[in-house]
Short mmCIF file of C-alpha atoms in Angstrom, two decimals:
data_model
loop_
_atom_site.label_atom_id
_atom_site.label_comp_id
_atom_site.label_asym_id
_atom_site.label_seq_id
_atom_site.Cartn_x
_atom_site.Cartn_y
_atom_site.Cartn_z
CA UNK A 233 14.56 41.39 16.11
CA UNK A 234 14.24 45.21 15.38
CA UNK A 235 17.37 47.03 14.26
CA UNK A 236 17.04 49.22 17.65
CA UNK A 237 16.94 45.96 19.33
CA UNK A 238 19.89 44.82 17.44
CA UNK A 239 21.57 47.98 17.84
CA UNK A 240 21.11 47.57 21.69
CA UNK A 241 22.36 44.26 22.21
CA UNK A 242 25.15 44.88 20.66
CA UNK A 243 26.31 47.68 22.56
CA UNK A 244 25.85 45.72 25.41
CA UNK A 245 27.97 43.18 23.90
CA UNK A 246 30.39 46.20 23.72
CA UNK A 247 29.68 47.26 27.34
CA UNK A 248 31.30 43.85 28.59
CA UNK A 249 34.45 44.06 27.15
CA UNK A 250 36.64 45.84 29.06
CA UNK A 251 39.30 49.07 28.22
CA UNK A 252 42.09 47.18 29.29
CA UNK A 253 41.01 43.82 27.47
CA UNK A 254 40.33 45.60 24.16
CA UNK A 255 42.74 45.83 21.25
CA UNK A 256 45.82 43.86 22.51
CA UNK A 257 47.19 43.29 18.94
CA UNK A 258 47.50 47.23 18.67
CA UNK A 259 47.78 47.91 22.38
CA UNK A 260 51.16 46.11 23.11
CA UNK A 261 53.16 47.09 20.23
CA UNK A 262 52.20 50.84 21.23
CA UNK A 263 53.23 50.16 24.92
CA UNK A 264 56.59 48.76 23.74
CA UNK A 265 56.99 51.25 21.46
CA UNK A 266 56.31 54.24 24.27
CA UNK A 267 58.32 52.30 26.31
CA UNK A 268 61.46 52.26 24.06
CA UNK A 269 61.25 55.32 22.31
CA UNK A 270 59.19 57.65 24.04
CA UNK A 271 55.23 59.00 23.82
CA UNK A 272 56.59 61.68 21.10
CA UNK A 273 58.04 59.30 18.86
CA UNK A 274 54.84 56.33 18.57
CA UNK A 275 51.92 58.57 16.99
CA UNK A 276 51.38 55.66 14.48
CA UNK A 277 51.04 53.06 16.94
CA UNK A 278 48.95 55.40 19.35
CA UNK A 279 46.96 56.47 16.54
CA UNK A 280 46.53 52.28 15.58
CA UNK A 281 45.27 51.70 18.88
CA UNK A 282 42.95 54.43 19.22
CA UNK A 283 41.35 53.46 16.29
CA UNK A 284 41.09 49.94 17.01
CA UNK A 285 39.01 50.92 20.33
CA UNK A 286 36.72 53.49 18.18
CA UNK A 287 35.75 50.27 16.23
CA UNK A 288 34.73 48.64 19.45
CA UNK A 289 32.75 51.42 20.73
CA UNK A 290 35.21 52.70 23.11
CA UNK A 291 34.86 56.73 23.12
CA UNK A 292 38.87 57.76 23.16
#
């Protein structure tokens, strides 16, 4: 297998896992922590999850 054909399966590998299913170990301590405290007050945990969907391909 050619790197472009690696390259391409694994974005569809990517392409199958869904926004919402993506990143729970970062995604619900941000939620709690919005929830608790507010948007203004969880940039680390925001900035945690966004980061953690970058790595999976997700454009955020």
């Amino acid at each position: 297998m050619s790197s472009t054909d690696q390259s391409s399966a694994s974005q569809e590998g990517e392409k199958k896992l869904k926004p919402c299913c993506a990143c729970p170990e970062t995604r619900k301590p941000r939620d709690q922590c919005i929830i608790e405290r507010g948007e203004e007050h969880c940039s680390k945990e925001i900035a945690a999850h966004k980061e953690c969907m970058r790595k999976l391909g997700f454009k955020v």
